[in-house]
Coordinates of C-alpha atoms in Angstrom, one line a residue:
M6 CA 104.8 73.1 38.2
R7 CA 101.0 73.0 37.7
R8 CA 99.8 69.4 37.8
S9 CA 96.8 68.2 35.9
I10 CA 95.0 65.0 35.0
A11 CA 92.5 63.9 32.4
T12 CA 89.2 62.6 33.8
V13 CA 89.5 59.6 31.5
C14 CA 92.3 58.2 33.8
I15 CA 90.0 57.1 36.6
S16 CA 86.7 55.4 37.4
G17 CA 83.4 56.9 38.5
T18 CA 81.0 59.6 37.3
L19 CA 82.4 63.0 36.4
E20 CA 81.2 64.3 39.8
E21 CA 83.0 61.5 41.6
K22 CA 86.1 62.0 39.5
L23 CA 86.4 65.7 40.2
E24 CA 86.0 65.1 44.0
S25 CA 88.8 62.5 43.9
I26 CA 91.1 64.6 41.8
A27 CA 90.7 67.6 44.1
R28 CA 91.2 65.4 47.2
A29 CA 94.5 64.1 45.7
R30 CA 95.6 67.8 45.4
F31 CA 95.8 68.2 41.7
D32 CA 95.7 71.8 40.4
A33 CA 93.6 71.2 37.3
V34 CA 91.8 68.7 35.0
E35 CA 91.4 67.8 31.4
I36 CA 87.7 67.2 30.8
F37 CA 87.2 64.2 28.5
E38 CA 84.3 64.7 26.2
N39 CA 82.5 61.4 27.1
D40 CA 82.7 62.3 30.8
L41 CA 80.9 65.5 30.1
I42 CA 78.3 64.0 27.8
Y43 CA 77.4 61.3 30.4
S44 CA 77.2 63.8 33.3
R45 CA 74.0 65.1 34.7
M46 CA 75.7 68.4 35.4
S47 CA 75.5 71.1 32.7
P48 CA 78.8 72.7 31.5
R49 CA 78.2 75.7 33.6
E50 CA 77.6 73.5 36.7
I51 CA 80.8 71.6 35.9
R52 CA 82.7 74.9 35.7
Q53 CA 81.3 76.0 39.1
R54 CA 82.0 72.6 40.7
C55 CA 85.6 72.7 39.5
A56 CA 85.9 76.3 40.9
D57 CA 84.5 75.2 44.2
L58 CA 87.0 72.3 44.4
G59 CA 89.9 74.6 43.5
L60 CA 90.4 72.9 40.1
G61 CA 91.2 74.7 36.9
I62 CA 90.0 73.3 33.5
D63 CA 93.2 73.2 31.4
L64 CA 91.9 71.4 28.3
Y65 CA 88.7 70.0 26.7
Q66 CA 89.3 66.9 24.6
P67 CA 89.3 65.4 22.0
F68 CA 88.2 66.8 18.7
R69 CA 88.7 64.2 16.1
D70 CA 89.3 63.9 12.3
M71 CA 89.4 67.6 11.5
D72 CA 92.2 67.7 9.1
G73 CA 92.8 66.2 5.6
V74 CA 89.1 66.0 4.6
G75 CA 87.1 67.1 1.5
D76 CA 85.4 70.5 1.3
A77 CA 81.9 69.2 2.3
Q78 CA 83.2 67.3 5.3
F79 CA 85.4 70.3 6.3
K80 CA 82.3 72.6 6.4
R81 CA 80.5 70.1 8.6
N82 CA 83.6 69.9 10.8
L83 CA 83.6 73.7 11.2
D84 CA 80.0 73.6 12.3
R85 CA 80.9 70.8 14.8
A86 CA 83.8 72.9 16.0
E87 CA 81.5 76.0 16.6
R88 CA 79.2 73.9 18.8
K89 CA 82.2 72.7 20.8
F90 CA 83.4 76.3 21.1
D91 CA 80.0 77.2 22.5
L92 CA 80.3 74.4 25.1
M93 CA 83.8 75.4 26.0
A94 CA 82.7 79.0 26.7
E95 CA 80.2 77.6 29.2
L96 CA 82.7 75.2 30.6
G97 CA 85.4 77.9 31.0
A98 CA 88.0 75.8 29.1
T99 CA 90.2 77.8 26.8
M100 CA 92.1 75.1 25.0
L101 CA 90.8 72.3 22.7
L102 CA 92.8 69.2 21.9
V103 CA 92.6 68.4 18.1
C104 CA 93.8 64.9 17.2
S105 CA 95.3 64.0 13.9
N106 CA 93.0 62.2 11.5
V107 CA 92.8 58.4 11.8
Q108 CA 90.4 57.7 8.9
P109 CA 91.7 55.5 6.0
D110 CA 90.4 58.0 3.4
V111 CA 92.4 61.0 4.8
I112 CA 93.8 63.3 2.1
R113 CA 97.5 63.1 2.5
D114 CA 98.2 66.8 1.7
D115 CA 100.1 68.8 4.4
A116 CA 99.2 72.1 2.8
L117 CA 95.5 71.3 2.9
M118 CA 95.8 70.1 6.5
A119 CA 97.6 73.3 7.5
A120 CA 95.0 75.5 5.7
Q121 CA 92.1 73.6 7.5
L122 CA 93.7 73.9 10.9
R123 CA 94.4 77.6 10.3
E124 CA 90.8 78.2 9.5
M125 CA 89.7 76.4 12.6
A126 CA 92.2 78.3 14.7
E127 CA 90.9 81.6 13.3
R128 CA 87.4 80.8 14.4
A129 CA 88.8 79.7 17.8
A130 CA 90.7 83.0 18.1
Q131 CA 87.4 84.9 17.7
R132 CA 86.2 83.1 20.9
G133 CA 89.5 83.6 22.8
L134 CA 90.3 79.9 22.5
R135 CA 93.4 78.0 21.4
L136 CA 93.9 74.6 19.6
A137 CA 96.5 72.1 20.6
Y138 CA 97.2 69.7 17.6
E139 CA 98.3 66.2 18.6
A140 CA 99.9 63.5 16.4
L141 CA 98.2 60.2 17.3
A142 CA 100.6 57.3 17.1
W143 CA 98.1 55.5 14.8
G144 CA 97.2 58.6 12.8
S145 CA 96.6 57.7 9.1
H146 CA 99.0 60.4 7.8
V147 CA 100.2 62.5 10.8
N148 CA 101.5 60.1 13.4
R149 CA 104.8 61.7 14.6
Y150 CA 105.3 64.9 16.6
G151 CA 107.8 66.3 14.0
H152 CA 105.1 66.0 11.3
S153 CA 102.5 67.7 13.4
W154 CA 104.9 70.6 14.1
D155 CA 105.6 70.9 10.3
I156 CA 101.9 71.4 9.7
V157 CA 101.4 73.8 12.6
K158 CA 104.4 75.8 11.5
Q159 CA 103.0 76.0 7.9
A160 CA 99.6 77.0 9.3
D161 CA 101.3 79.9 11.2
H162 CA 98.5 81.0 13.5
P163 CA 99.0 82.3 17.0
H164 CA 96.1 80.3 18.4
L165 CA 97.4 77.0 17.0
G166 CA 100.1 75.0 18.6
I167 CA 101.0 71.4 19.3
C168 CA 100.3 68.9 22.1
L169 CA 103.1 66.7 23.1
D170 CA 102.0 63.2 24.3
S171 CA 104.8 61.0 25.7
F172 CA 103.0 57.8 24.8
H173 CA 102.5 58.8 21.1
I174 CA 106.1 59.9 20.9
L175 CA 107.9 57.1 22.8
S176 CA 105.7 54.2 21.6
R177 CA 106.8 55.1 18.0
G178 CA 110.5 55.1 19.0
D179 CA 110.7 58.8 18.1
D180 CA 113.7 60.8 19.4
P181 CA 112.3 63.5 21.7
A182 CA 115.5 65.6 21.3
G183 CA 113.9 67.4 18.4
I184 CA 111.3 68.9 20.8
E185 CA 114.1 71.4 21.8
Q186 CA 113.9 72.9 18.3
I187 CA 110.2 73.8 18.6
P188 CA 109.6 77.4 19.9
A189 CA 108.2 77.4 23.4
D190 CA 105.2 79.5 22.5
K191 CA 104.1 76.7 20.1
L192 CA 104.2 74.0 22.8
F193 CA 100.6 74.4 24.0
F194 CA 100.1 71.3 26.1
L195 CA 101.9 68.3 27.5
Q196 CA 100.3 64.9 28.3
L197 CA 102.3 62.3 30.1
A198 CA 101.9 58.5 30.3
D199 CA 104.2 55.6 30.9
A200 CA 103.8 52.1 29.6
P201 CA 105.3 48.6 29.8
R202 CA 107.2 47.5 26.7
M203 CA 104.8 45.4 24.7
V204 CA 104.8 43.9 21.2
M205 CA 101.3 44.7 19.9
D206 CA 99.2 47.1 17.9
V207 CA 100.0 50.6 19.1
L208 CA 96.3 51.5 19.3
Q209 CA 95.5 48.6 21.6
W210 CA 98.6 49.3 23.6
S211 CA 97.6 52.9 24.1
R212 CA 93.9 52.2 24.9
H213 CA 94.5 49.5 27.5
Y214 CA 98.0 49.5 28.9
R215 CA 99.2 53.0 29.6
C216 CA 100.2 53.6 33.2
F217 CA 101.5 56.5 35.4
P218 CA 105.1 57.6 35.4
G219 CA 107.3 55.2 37.3
Q220 CA 105.0 52.2 36.6
G221 CA 106.3 51.5 33.1
T222 CA 109.6 51.4 31.2
F223 CA 109.6 54.6 29.1
D224 CA 112.4 57.1 29.6
L225 CA 110.1 59.8 30.8
V226 CA 112.9 61.6 32.6
G227 CA 114.8 62.0 29.4
F228 CA 111.6 63.0 27.6
M229 CA 110.9 65.7 30.2
E230 CA 114.4 67.0 30.1
H231 CA 114.0 67.9 26.4
V232 CA 110.5 69.4 27.0
L233 CA 111.9 71.7 29.8
K234 CA 114.9 72.7 27.7
A235 CA 112.5 73.7 25.0
G236 CA 111.0 76.2 27.5
Y237 CA 107.6 74.6 27.8
P238 CA 105.6 76.8 30.1
G239 CA 102.4 74.8 30.7
P240 CA 101.1 72.2 33.1
L241 CA 102.2 68.6 33.5
S242 CA 99.1 66.6 32.7
L243 CA 98.5 62.8 32.9
E244 CA 96.5 61.1 30.2
V245 CA 96.3 57.4 30.9
F246 CA 94.0 54.8 29.4
N247 CA 94.1 51.7 31.5
D248 CA 91.4 49.1 32.0
V249 CA 92.5 48.3 35.6
F250 CA 92.6 52.0 36.6
R251 CA 89.1 52.6 35.2
A252 CA 87.7 49.7 37.2
A253 CA 89.5 50.3 40.5
P254 CA 88.3 52.7 43.2
N255 CA 89.3 56.2 42.1
R256 CA 90.7 57.5 45.4
R257 CA 93.7 55.1 45.3
T258 CA 94.2 55.8 41.6
T259 CA 94.3 59.5 41.9
Q260 CA 96.7 59.3 44.9
D261 CA 99.0 57.2 42.7
A262 CA 98.6 59.6 39.9
L263 CA 99.8 62.7 41.8
A264 CA 102.6 60.7 43.5
S265 CA 103.8 59.6 40.0
L266 CA 104.0 63.2 38.8
L267 CA 105.9 64.2 41.9
Y268 CA 108.3 61.3 41.5
L269 CA 108.9 62.2 37.8
E270 CA 109.6 65.8 38.8
E271 CA 112.1 64.6 41.4
Q272 CA 113.9 62.3 38.9
V273 CA 114.1 65.2 36.4
R274 CA 115.5 67.4 39.1
A275 CA 118.1 64.8 39.9
R276 CA 119.1 64.4 36.2
L277 CA 119.4 68.1 35.8
S278 CA 121.5 68.4 39.0
Q279 CA 123.9 65.7 37.6
R280 CA 124.1 67.6 34.3
A281 CA 124.8 70.9 36.1
E282 CA 127.5 69.4 38.3
A283 CA 129.2 67.2 35.7
G284 CA 128.5 69.0 32.5
T285 CA 127.6 65.7 30.8
G286 CA 124.5 66.8 28.9
A287 CA 124.1 67.4 25.2
G288 CA 126.4 69.9 23.6
T289 CA 129.6 71.2 25.1
G290 CA 130.1 70.7 28.8
A291 CA 129.9 74.4 29.6
E292 CA 126.7 74.9 27.6
S293 CA 125.1 71.9 29.1
D294 CA 126.1 72.9 32.6
A295 CA 124.6 76.4 32.1
A296 CA 121.4 75.1 30.6
A297 CA 120.8 72.6 33.4
A298 CA 121.7 75.1 36.1
S299 CA 119.3 77.6 34.6
L300 CA 116.4 75.2 34.5
L301 CA 117.0 74.3 38.1
E302 CA 116.9 77.9 39.0
H303 CA 113.8 78.9 37.0
V304 CA 111.6 75.7 36.9
E305 CA 109.9 74.7 40.1
L306 CA 110.3 70.9 40.5
F307 CA 109.3 68.7 43.4
N308 CA 112.3 68.3 45.8
P309 CA 111.5 65.8 48.6
P310 CA 113.9 64.3 51.1
A311 CA 116.2 61.8 49.5
A312 CA 115.3 58.2 49.3
P313 CA 116.5 56.1 52.2
E314 CA 119.5 54.0 52.0
I315 CA 118.0 50.6 52.8
K316 CA 120.4 48.1 54.3
G317 CA 118.1 45.1 54.5
V318 CA 115.4 43.8 56.8
S319 CA 115.7 44.5 60.5
F320 CA 112.7 42.6 61.7
I321 CA 109.4 41.1 60.5
E322 CA 106.2 41.2 62.6
F323 CA 103.3 38.8 62.4
A324 CA 99.8 39.5 63.6
V325 CA 98.6 36.4 65.5
D326 CA 96.2 35.4 68.3
G327 CA 97.0 32.9 71.1
P328 CA 96.4 29.7 69.2
S329 CA 98.0 30.8 65.9
G330 CA 100.9 32.4 67.7
A331 CA 101.6 29.1 69.5
A332 CA 101.4 27.1 66.3
L333 CA 103.6 29.5 64.4
G334 CA 106.1 29.7 67.3
Q335 CA 106.4 25.9 67.2
A336 CA 107.0 26.0 63.4
L337 CA 109.7 28.7 63.9
E338 CA 111.5 26.6 66.5
S339 CA 111.5 23.6 64.1
L340 CA 113.1 25.9 61.5
G341 CA 115.9 26.6 64.0
F342 CA 114.7 29.8 65.5
D343 CA 115.1 30.5 69.2
A344 CA 112.4 32.1 71.3
M345 CA 114.5 35.0 72.6
G346 CA 112.0 36.3 75.1
P347 CA 108.7 38.2 75.6
H348 CA 108.0 41.9 75.1
R349 CA 108.2 43.9 78.3
T350 CA 104.7 45.3 78.1
K351 CA 102.9 43.6 75.3
Q352 CA 101.7 40.1 74.4
A353 CA 104.5 39.6 71.9
Q354 CA 107.4 37.2 71.5
L355 CA 110.7 37.6 69.7
Y356 CA 112.3 34.8 67.7
Q357 CA 115.7 35.0 66.1
Q358 CA 118.2 32.9 64.0
G359 CA 121.3 34.5 62.7
D360 CA 120.3 38.1 61.7
V361 CA 116.6 37.1 61.1
R362 CA 114.3 38.5 63.8
L363 CA 110.6 37.7 63.8
V364 CA 108.1 39.1 66.2
L365 CA 104.8 37.4 66.9
N366 CA 102.4 40.1 68.2
A367 CA 99.1 39.0 69.9
E368 CA 98.5 42.2 71.9
P369 CA 94.8 42.8 72.3
G370 CA 93.5 46.1 71.0
S371 CA 96.7 46.9 69.1
F372 CA 97.3 47.5 65.4
A373 CA 98.4 43.9 65.0
S374 CA 95.2 42.7 66.7
E375 CA 93.1 44.8 64.2
Y376 CA 95.1 43.5 61.3
F377 CA 94.6 39.9 62.6
Q378 CA 90.8 40.4 62.8
R379 CA 90.6 41.4 59.2
R380 CA 93.2 39.0 57.7
G381 CA 94.0 36.2 60.1
P382 CA 97.6 35.3 61.0
S383 CA 99.7 37.3 58.6
I384 CA 102.7 39.6 58.4
C385 CA 101.5 43.1 59.6
A386 CA 104.8 45.0 59.7
L387 CA 108.3 45.1 58.3
G388 CA 111.3 46.8 59.9
L389 CA 113.8 48.0 57.4
A390 CA 117.4 48.9 58.3
T391 CA 118.3 52.3 57.0
D392 CA 120.7 55.2 57.4
D393 CA 118.0 57.7 58.6
G394 CA 114.6 56.5 59.7
Q395 CA 113.1 60.0 60.1
R396 CA 114.2 61.1 56.7
A397 CA 112.6 58.0 55.2
V398 CA 109.3 58.8 56.8
N399 CA 109.5 62.5 55.8
R400 CA 110.0 61.4 52.2
G401 CA 106.9 59.2 52.4
V402 CA 104.9 62.0 53.9
A403 CA 106.1 64.4 51.1
F404 CA 104.5 61.9 48.7
H405 CA 101.3 61.9 50.8
V406 CA 101.9 58.4 52.3
P407 CA 100.2 58.3 55.7
R408 CA 102.5 58.3 58.7
Y409 CA 102.0 55.6 61.4
A410 CA 102.3 56.1 65.1
G411 CA 101.5 53.2 67.4
R412 CA 101.2 52.8 71.1
V413 CA 104.6 53.1 72.9
G414 CA 105.2 52.1 76.5
P415 CA 107.5 53.7 79.0
N416 CA 111.2 53.6 77.8
E417 CA 110.3 51.7 74.7
A418 CA 111.9 52.5 71.4
I419 CA 110.1 55.0 69.1
I420 CA 110.6 53.9 65.5
P421 CA 109.5 56.2 62.6
A422 CA 106.9 54.4 60.4
L423 CA 104.6 54.7 57.4
R424 CA 101.5 52.8 56.3
S425 CA 102.2 50.7 53.3
V426 CA 99.9 49.9 50.3
D427 CA 98.5 46.8 51.9
E428 CA 97.8 48.8 55.2
S429 CA 100.7 47.1 56.9
V430 CA 103.3 49.1 58.7
L431 CA 106.8 49.9 57.4
Y432 CA 109.2 50.8 60.3
F433 CA 112.5 52.5 59.4
V434 CA 115.2 51.4 61.9
S435 CA 118.1 53.8 61.8
Q436 CA 121.7 52.6 62.3
A437 CA 121.8 54.7 65.5
L438 CA 118.6 53.0 66.8
E439 CA 120.1 49.6 66.0
E440 CA 123.4 50.4 67.8
R441 CA 121.4 51.4 70.9
G442 CA 119.9 47.9 70.9
F443 CA 116.2 48.8 70.5
L444 CA 115.0 45.2 70.6
E445 CA 116.9 44.6 73.9
T446 CA 115.0 47.7 75.2
D447 CA 111.6 46.3 74.2
F448 CA 112.1 42.6 74.8
V449 CA 113.5 40.5 77.7
I450 CA 116.1 38.7 75.8
D451 CA 118.0 35.5 76.9
P452 CA 121.6 36.5 76.3
A453 CA 122.6 32.8 76.0
K454 CA 120.6 32.5 72.7
K455 CA 122.0 35.6 71.0
G456 CA 123.7 35.0 67.7
R457 CA 122.8 31.3 67.5
S458 CA 121.8 29.7 64.2
R459 CA 120.8 26.1 64.8
A460 CA 119.8 25.4 61.2
G461 CA 122.4 27.6 59.5
I462 CA 120.0 30.4 58.5
K463 CA 121.8 33.7 58.5
G464 CA 119.5 36.4 57.0
V465 CA 116.6 37.4 54.9
D466 CA 117.3 37.0 51.2
H467 CA 114.1 38.4 49.8
L468 CA 110.4 38.9 50.4
A469 CA 107.5 38.1 48.1
Q470 CA 104.2 40.0 48.2
A471 CA 100.8 39.0 46.7
Y472 CA 98.7 41.8 45.4
P473 CA 95.2 42.0 44.0
F474 CA 95.4 42.6 40.3
E475 CA 94.2 46.3 40.6
H476 CA 96.9 47.1 43.2
F477 CA 99.9 45.8 41.3
D478 CA 100.9 49.0 39.7
T479 CA 100.4 50.8 43.0
G480 CA 102.8 48.4 44.6
V481 CA 105.5 49.1 41.9
L482 CA 105.1 52.8 42.3
F483 CA 105.2 52.7 46.1
N484 CA 108.3 50.6 46.3
R485 CA 110.0 52.8 43.8
L486 CA 109.3 56.2 45.2
V487 CA 109.3 55.5 48.9
L488 CA 112.0 52.8 49.2
G489 CA 114.1 53.6 46.1
L490 CA 113.7 50.1 44.6
E491 CA 113.9 49.6 40.9
P492 CA 111.7 47.1 38.9
Q493 CA 113.4 44.2 37.1
E494 CA 112.0 42.3 34.2
S495 CA 108.3 41.3 34.6
L496 CA 107.6 37.6 34.1
E497 CA 104.5 35.5 33.6
L498 CA 104.6 32.2 35.6
A499 CA 102.3 29.2 35.1
D500 CA 100.4 28.1 38.1
P501 CA 98.2 25.0 37.6
N502 CA 95.1 27.2 38.1
G503 CA 96.1 30.3 36.1
L504 CA 98.9 32.7 35.3
V505 CA 100.9 34.7 37.9
R506 CA 102.7 37.9 36.9
S507 CA 105.8 38.6 38.9
C508 CA 108.1 41.6 39.0
A509 CA 111.2 41.8 41.3
M510 CA 112.2 45.1 42.7
V511 CA 115.7 45.6 44.2
N512 CA 117.9 48.4 45.6
R513 CA 121.3 49.2 44.3
D514 CA 123.3 46.9 46.5
Q515 CA 120.8 44.1 46.5
S516 CA 120.4 44.3 50.3
L517 CA 116.6 44.6 49.8
R518 CA 114.8 42.4 47.3
V519 CA 111.0 42.3 46.9
A520 CA 109.1 40.2 44.4
L521 CA 105.6 41.5 43.6
N522 CA 103.1 38.8 42.5
V523 CA 99.7 39.1 41.1
S524 CA 97.1 36.9 39.4
H525 CA 93.8 37.4 37.6
S526 CA 92.7 33.9 38.9
R527 CA 91.5 33.5 42.4
S528 CA 92.2 29.8 42.1
T529 CA 96.0 30.3 42.2
L530 CA 97.7 30.5 45.6
T531 CA 98.8 34.1 44.8
G532 CA 95.2 35.0 43.9
R533 CA 93.7 33.3 47.0
T534 CA 96.4 34.9 49.2
A535 CA 95.7 38.4 47.9
E536 CA 92.0 38.0 48.4
T537 CA 92.4 36.5 51.9
L538 CA 94.8 39.3 52.9
Q539 CA 92.3 41.9 51.6
G540 CA 94.7 44.1 49.7
G541 CA 97.7 41.8 49.6
G542 CA 100.7 41.4 51.7
V543 CA 103.9 39.4 52.2
H544 CA 103.2 35.7 51.4
H545 CA 106.6 34.2 51.6
I546 CA 110.0 34.9 53.2
A547 CA 113.2 33.6 51.6
L548 CA 115.9 32.9 54.2
S549 CA 119.6 32.7 53.2
T550 CA 122.1 30.0 54.2
D551 CA 125.7 29.3 53.3
D552 CA 125.1 25.6 53.1
I553 CA 121.6 24.7 51.9
F554 CA 122.2 20.9 52.1
A555 CA 123.2 21.1 55.8
T556 CA 120.3 23.4 56.5
V557 CA 117.8 21.2 54.8
E558 CA 119.1 18.0 56.5
T559 CA 118.7 19.8 59.8
L560 CA 115.2 20.9 59.0
R561 CA 114.1 17.5 57.9
K562 CA 115.4 16.0 61.1
A563 CA 113.4 18.6 63.0
G564 CA 110.2 17.4 61.2
V565 CA 109.8 20.5 59.0
R566 CA 107.4 19.7 56.1
L567 CA 109.1 20.6 52.8
L568 CA 107.5 20.6 49.4
E569 CA 107.8 17.4 47.4
V570 CA 109.6 17.9 44.1
P571 CA 108.7 15.4 41.3
A572 CA 111.4 13.1 39.9
N573 CA 110.7 14.4 36.4
Y574 CA 112.2 17.8 37.5
Y575 CA 115.5 16.2 38.3
Q576 CA 115.5 14.1 35.1
D577 CA 115.1 17.3 33.1
L578 CA 117.8 19.4 34.9
P579 CA 120.8 17.8 33.1
A580 CA 119.2 18.8 29.8
R581 CA 119.4 22.5 30.9
F582 CA 122.5 22.6 33.0
E583 CA 125.8 20.7 33.3
L584 CA 125.6 19.3 36.8
D585 CA 127.7 16.8 38.6
P586 CA 125.7 13.5 38.9
A587 CA 126.5 13.3 42.7
L588 CA 125.3 16.9 43.2
L589 CA 122.1 16.2 41.2
A590 CA 121.4 13.1 43.3
R591 CA 121.9 15.0 46.5
M592 CA 119.5 17.8 45.4
Q593 CA 116.9 15.2 44.5
A594 CA 117.3 13.4 47.8
L595 CA 116.7 16.6 49.7
G596 CA 114.2 18.3 47.4
V597 CA 116.5 21.2 46.5
L598 CA 115.8 23.2 43.3
Y599 CA 118.5 24.7 41.0
D600 CA 119.0 27.7 38.7
E601 CA 121.9 29.4 37.0
G602 CA 122.5 33.0 35.9
P603 CA 125.3 35.2 34.8
G604 CA 128.3 34.4 37.0
G605 CA 126.6 32.2 39.6
A606 CA 124.1 29.6 40.7
F607 CA 121.0 29.4 43.0
F608 CA 119.9 26.6 45.2
H609 CA 116.5 26.7 47.0
C610 CA 113.7 24.8 48.5
Y611 CA 110.3 25.6 50.1
T612 CA 108.4 24.7 53.2
A613 CA 104.7 23.7 53.0
T614 CA 102.3 26.6 53.4
F615 CA 100.9 27.7 56.7
V616 CA 97.1 28.4 56.8
D617 CA 97.1 28.2 53.0
R618 CA 98.8 31.5 52.5
F619 CA 102.3 31.7 53.8
F620 CA 105.5 29.8 53.4
F621 CA 109.3 30.0 53.8
E622 CA 112.0 29.5 51.2
I623 CA 115.5 28.5 52.0
V624 CA 118.1 29.8 49.5
Q625 CA 121.8 29.7 48.8
R626 CA 123.4 32.1 46.3
Q627 CA 126.7 31.3 44.7
G628 CA 128.8 33.8 42.8
A629 CA 127.1 36.8 41.2
Y630 CA 123.7 35.2 40.7
K631 CA 121.0 38.0 41.1
G632 CA 117.8 36.2 40.2
F633 CA 115.1 34.6 42.2
G634 CA 114.9 31.1 40.7
A635 CA 111.8 32.2 38.7
S636 CA 112.1 29.2 36.3
N637 CA 111.4 26.9 39.2
A638 CA 108.3 28.9 40.4
P639 CA 105.9 26.7 38.3
V640 CA 107.4 23.6 40.0
R641 CA 106.8 25.2 43.4
M642 CA 103.2 26.2 42.5
S643 CA 102.3 22.8 41.2
A644 CA 103.7 21.1 44.3
Q645 CA 101.7 23.5 46.5
A646 CA 98.6 22.8 44.5
R647 CA 99.1 19.1 45.2
Q648 CA 99.7 19.5 48.9
G649 CA 96.6 21.7 49.2

């Protein structure tokens, strides 16, 4: 597929945007009118610059309020169109986007609109140009794609077709199945955008909150399936209006943009493959089977290695120096972790409790050392257990995620790895590598301590990551396309110093759970952490236990500092849940928080923060509870604000 992007999607001057788009390996661009107007380059120079960068110019946009106007205004519109046609000739663009009229005084006459569009198309044809008519979701008269097609069909001109925009169609709740009834030669252009579900004016929704495929909640896979079945022959083009994207550095945004298109293509291919194999599409099984199989044969869709089957966290690595490593090591031992032994060739120490393995890396000149110099003591790497580590890395590389290769000593384990969004490292530990005992190869481990759990901690329940606001959507996309995690409901949580937005992401069997947190306010712990970590990173680890009360009692005896929960919280709990008074009293005595969900319950508590950015959570799940205790997050954030 040919992949394109509108220049309005990203920040910078037009010159900077074109450089970034080419660097991200797009095939073409849509030139947004304002970008051209504000550019110091002439249209001819823009045309040459695009050619030098290997970029086609697929569309010039937008031309507004052409249709449904009086005769005098229509004449002025035609004069305006002729000037745009002159410009397009210099620019080398052969298609103009014409938006449906949004003025309140539009003449609501389809026949008049069709005649006016036909006249404009006739003039475009004399220049070898085509017009793509788009129904804006807030159009005064034409605001649905079916209506725009009715008018284009009535106009009946070979140089007039329609532009399909996923936002305008899906935000209105239109059924995209009708696209299959439109002749392919009338589907001139396709613009794609995702968006979170929001209850607000559709114009404001469109102008500020669109995002790239995979970052929102629209069913773009189903939408694309209908477009391809209709025989659409053109490029896939992104048109995203987003305040954060237009303020963030454009290099990261354009990388996300291309990755989102590749991810969408992969998901469409998977859906079509299911249809072809199972015959479960629209129509009869045989017809659906044949249509899906034909599309797979004739439409080139991105086909990367399959997403890894993640089986949980294998290990977590901290970047430390001597003093912070000693302090964190003492804290881990008070939490019941054993110092298992040193690394054979590096200044690193392994700590373990149950299945939780933590590495404190203070090796001078290493990646961890560089990470520490920029961010201080922090988590610099995650090791994820998976079925095939090399396939996981190959998938990331296919999406243009940078591969990581660190220094490896003699006979040490080589673990396939990628660089994550926050510049930390993701190691993919295959089952075969785990069975060979890769940690025993790299560390001198005391066999007497293996398998011990002095505080009853058995595993990693979930991780939480703090992101700068402009990196949140990047984090969602990365976890989705590289790790195969799916976003859950996005929540807004009240910190005493601002709001925190949180979105959990999980894999199918819940063996990997990651909560992404972001805050506009730098006064919140999340905001401060994201700023301190210069791009975000893991800011807390939730550790699981089968008996939280026994674990907490052990930790308190060991001198672990836990967050103080106000008595008001426990007085309020019986108003929300039916709890045994003895259980409630025990929770209050130990500072344990509580939540319920479908089929289960959740007990948890928190340690105080380390160096004002990192903390542990102790959790116990009962039954089928799948949440994260989000209703208690404001209690935790208030307690952290008090402790400072």
